[in-house]
Short mmCIF file of C-alpha atoms in Angstrom, two decimals:
data_model
loop_
_atom_site.label_atom_id
_atom_site.label_comp_id
_atom_site.label_asym_id
_atom_site.label_seq_id
_atom_site.Cartn_x
_atom_site.Cartn_y
_atom_site.Cartn_z
CA MET A 73 -135.75 94.54 -132.42
CA PRO A 74 -137.32 94.21 -128.97
CA SER A 75 -138.15 97.43 -127.18
CA LEU A 76 -135.79 98.88 -124.60
CA TRP A 77 -138.55 98.52 -122.00
CA ALA A 78 -138.86 94.78 -122.65
CA GLU A 79 -135.10 94.25 -122.52
CA VAL A 80 -134.22 96.42 -119.54
CA ILE A 81 -137.18 96.19 -117.17
CA SER A 82 -137.55 92.69 -115.79
CA PRO A 83 -141.01 91.12 -115.90
CA LYS A 84 -140.95 90.81 -112.10
CA ILE A 85 -140.54 94.56 -111.66
CA LYS A 86 -143.28 95.32 -114.20
CA THR A 87 -145.61 92.95 -112.34
CA LEU A 88 -144.81 94.49 -108.97
CA LEU A 89 -145.20 98.04 -110.22
CA GLY A 90 -148.53 97.15 -111.77
CA LYS A 91 -149.96 95.89 -108.47
CA LYS A 92 -151.15 97.95 -105.56
CA MET A 93 -148.73 97.64 -102.66
CA ASP A 94 -149.69 96.16 -99.27
CA ASN A 95 -149.90 99.58 -97.64
CA ASP A 96 -153.18 101.08 -98.76
CA ILE A 97 -152.54 104.71 -99.64
CA TYR A 98 -156.13 105.79 -99.00
CA ASP A 99 -157.95 106.11 -95.69
CA LYS A 100 -161.52 104.99 -94.99
CA GLN A 101 -162.97 108.18 -96.51
CA ASN A 102 -160.97 107.44 -99.68
CA GLN A 103 -158.74 110.46 -99.00
CA GLN A 104 -155.18 110.10 -100.18
CA LEU A 105 -152.74 109.77 -97.29
CA HIS A 106 -149.44 111.59 -96.93
CA PRO A 107 -146.39 109.24 -97.02
CA GLN A 108 -145.62 110.13 -93.41
CA ASP A 109 -149.11 108.94 -92.40
CA ILE A 110 -148.58 105.67 -94.24
CA LEU A 111 -145.31 105.13 -92.36
CA LYS A 112 -146.92 106.03 -89.02
CA ASN A 113 -149.75 103.54 -89.68
CA GLN A 114 -147.25 100.83 -90.56
CA ALA A 115 -145.18 101.51 -87.41
CA GLU A 116 -148.34 101.19 -85.30
CA LYS A 117 -149.31 97.98 -87.08
CA TRP A 118 -145.87 96.47 -86.37
CA GLN A 119 -145.75 98.04 -82.88
CA ILE A 120 -142.32 99.51 -83.61
CA SER A 121 -141.13 103.08 -83.16
CA LEU A 122 -141.24 105.00 -86.44
CA THR A 123 -137.76 106.42 -85.78
CA SER A 124 -136.08 103.14 -84.77
CA GLU A 125 -133.47 101.16 -86.67
CA GLN A 126 -135.77 98.15 -86.22
CA PHE A 127 -138.49 99.93 -88.22
CA ALA A 128 -136.04 100.75 -91.02
CA ARG A 129 -134.87 97.12 -91.14
CA LYS A 130 -138.48 95.86 -91.19
CA LEU A 131 -139.24 98.16 -94.14
CA ASP A 132 -136.22 96.71 -95.95
CA GLU A 133 -137.32 93.13 -95.18
CA THR A 134 -140.85 93.68 -96.51
CA ASP A 135 -139.91 95.81 -99.54
CA PRO A 136 -141.42 94.06 -102.60
CA LEU A 137 -138.62 95.48 -104.77
CA GLN A 138 -135.72 94.46 -102.51
CA HIS A 139 -134.52 91.84 -105.00
CA THR A 140 -133.73 94.59 -107.51
CA ARG A 141 -130.73 95.68 -105.41
CA ASN A 142 -128.96 92.54 -106.63
CA GLU A 143 -129.28 93.79 -110.21
CA PHE A 144 -126.80 96.64 -109.58
CA TYR A 145 -123.16 97.01 -108.58
CA VAL A 146 -122.83 98.95 -105.32
CA PRO A 147 -119.38 100.48 -104.73
CA LYS A 148 -117.50 99.11 -101.74
CA ILE A 149 -116.28 101.53 -99.10
CA GLY A 150 -112.70 100.46 -99.84
CA THR A 151 -112.96 101.30 -103.55
CA LEU A 152 -113.93 104.92 -102.94
CA PRO A 153 -111.17 107.55 -103.20
CA HIS A 154 -109.11 107.43 -100.01
CA GLY A 155 -110.75 109.32 -97.22
CA GLU A 156 -113.07 111.32 -99.41
CA PHE A 157 -116.21 110.37 -97.51
CA ILE A 158 -114.90 108.86 -94.28
CA ASP A 159 -113.99 110.92 -91.20
CA ALA A 160 -110.53 110.12 -89.82
CA ALA A 161 -112.07 108.96 -86.52
CA ASP A 162 -114.29 106.45 -88.34
CA LYS A 163 -111.61 104.90 -90.59
CA PRO A 164 -110.38 102.28 -88.10
CA HIS A 165 -113.98 101.05 -87.65
CA THR A 166 -114.90 101.00 -91.34
CA ASP A 167 -114.98 97.71 -93.23
CA PRO A 168 -113.59 98.36 -96.73
CA ASP A 169 -115.51 95.34 -98.10
CA LYS A 170 -118.95 96.66 -97.11
CA ASP A 171 -121.26 98.29 -99.64
CA CYS A 172 -121.32 102.05 -99.39
CA ILE A 173 -124.60 103.83 -98.75
CA TYR A 174 -125.44 105.41 -102.08
CA PHE A 175 -127.49 108.62 -101.93
CA CYS A 176 -126.57 110.17 -105.28
CA GLY A 177 -129.96 110.92 -106.77
CA HIS A 178 -128.87 113.28 -109.57
CA SER A 179 -125.89 111.24 -110.59
CA LEU A 180 -125.13 108.53 -113.08
CA GLY A 181 -126.60 106.09 -110.56
CA LEU A 182 -125.55 102.56 -109.81
CA GLN A 183 -124.37 100.47 -112.74
CA PRO A 184 -126.87 97.76 -113.73
CA LYS A 185 -125.12 94.38 -113.94
CA ARG A 186 -126.75 93.75 -117.33
CA VAL A 187 -125.00 96.75 -118.91
CA ARG A 188 -121.68 94.94 -119.38
CA LYS A 189 -123.35 92.06 -121.26
CA SER A 190 -125.22 94.50 -123.50
CA ILE A 191 -122.14 96.60 -124.27
CA ASP A 192 -120.03 93.48 -124.80
CA SER A 193 -122.43 92.30 -127.51
CA TRP A 194 -121.87 95.57 -129.41
CA LEU A 195 -118.10 95.31 -128.94
CA LYS A 196 -118.13 91.68 -130.10
CA ASP A 197 -119.96 92.65 -133.29
CA TRP A 198 -117.48 95.47 -133.88
CA ALA A 199 -114.50 93.17 -133.33
CA GLU A 200 -115.83 90.34 -135.50
CA LEU A 201 -117.60 92.29 -138.25
CA GLY A 202 -115.73 95.57 -138.47
CA VAL A 203 -117.49 97.98 -140.83
CA ARG A 204 -120.02 95.24 -141.70
CA GLY A 205 -121.39 95.74 -138.18
CA HIS A 206 -123.30 98.73 -139.53
CA VAL A 207 -125.86 96.41 -141.12
CA HIS A 208 -125.12 92.92 -139.72
CA GLY A 209 -124.75 91.30 -136.32
CA THR A 210 -126.71 91.29 -133.12
CA ASN A 211 -127.14 95.06 -132.98
CA PRO A 212 -126.52 96.67 -136.38
CA PHE A 213 -124.91 100.04 -135.64
CA ALA A 214 -126.85 101.92 -138.31
CA LYS A 215 -130.09 100.85 -136.62
CA CYS A 216 -129.08 101.63 -133.03
CA ASP A 217 -131.84 104.25 -132.76
CA TYR A 218 -134.64 101.85 -133.69
CA PRO A 219 -135.41 100.72 -130.09
CA CYS A 220 -135.98 104.39 -129.12
CA ILE A 221 -138.49 105.14 -131.86
CA PRO A 222 -141.65 103.63 -130.27
CA ALA A 223 -141.22 105.70 -127.10
CA LEU A 224 -140.30 108.84 -129.05
CA LYS A 225 -143.24 108.59 -131.45
CA THR A 226 -145.59 108.25 -128.47
CA LEU A 227 -143.98 111.20 -126.72
CA LEU A 228 -144.12 113.36 -129.85
CA GLY A 229 -147.43 112.11 -131.24
CA ALA A 230 -145.67 111.13 -134.46
CA LYS A 231 -145.56 108.17 -136.84
CA ASP A 232 -142.63 105.72 -137.09
CA ASN A 233 -141.35 107.33 -140.29
CA GLU A 234 -141.47 110.80 -138.73
CA VAL A 235 -139.02 110.11 -135.89
CA ALA A 236 -135.25 109.71 -135.94
CA VAL A 237 -132.49 109.97 -133.37
CA ALA A 238 -129.39 111.89 -134.40
CA GLU A 239 -126.22 113.19 -132.83
CA GLN A 240 -125.80 116.94 -132.87
CA HIS A 241 -122.41 118.60 -133.26
CA GLU A 242 -121.83 122.25 -132.52
#
């Protein structure tokens, strides 16, 4: 079975993460710069105010990972529970079809679009193979922990045959 890393992380992202970004994070004395200094330098280079909307939009335009946004579902303002996040005064001016601004860092996160396809393959095997899905099909159920083993053995400093993933019941 291919590793989870190979299946989930697109080659484009791996390539981008492996390269040094345009903004050099070291100054001339090879001292590491604070992120705020990097942003200030970039604002000066573009001759745009650091606190302007124009600067924020320019950062978005030049973000080498901007294409990854299209790999996730972003909730629409209109699909959120009624009024939960919108002030009454803002409701008439809010477009329900616009993407919400998602700042939930500790949460489940945005749903990757590839998740449905992956889950559907498991459900298809279950529907078509029944109990035989434990050992046959695209993703044999009894071997569902196998993709995790390479990462776990590295983390634990163990051998393949020394690592297993199990569910714990209290």
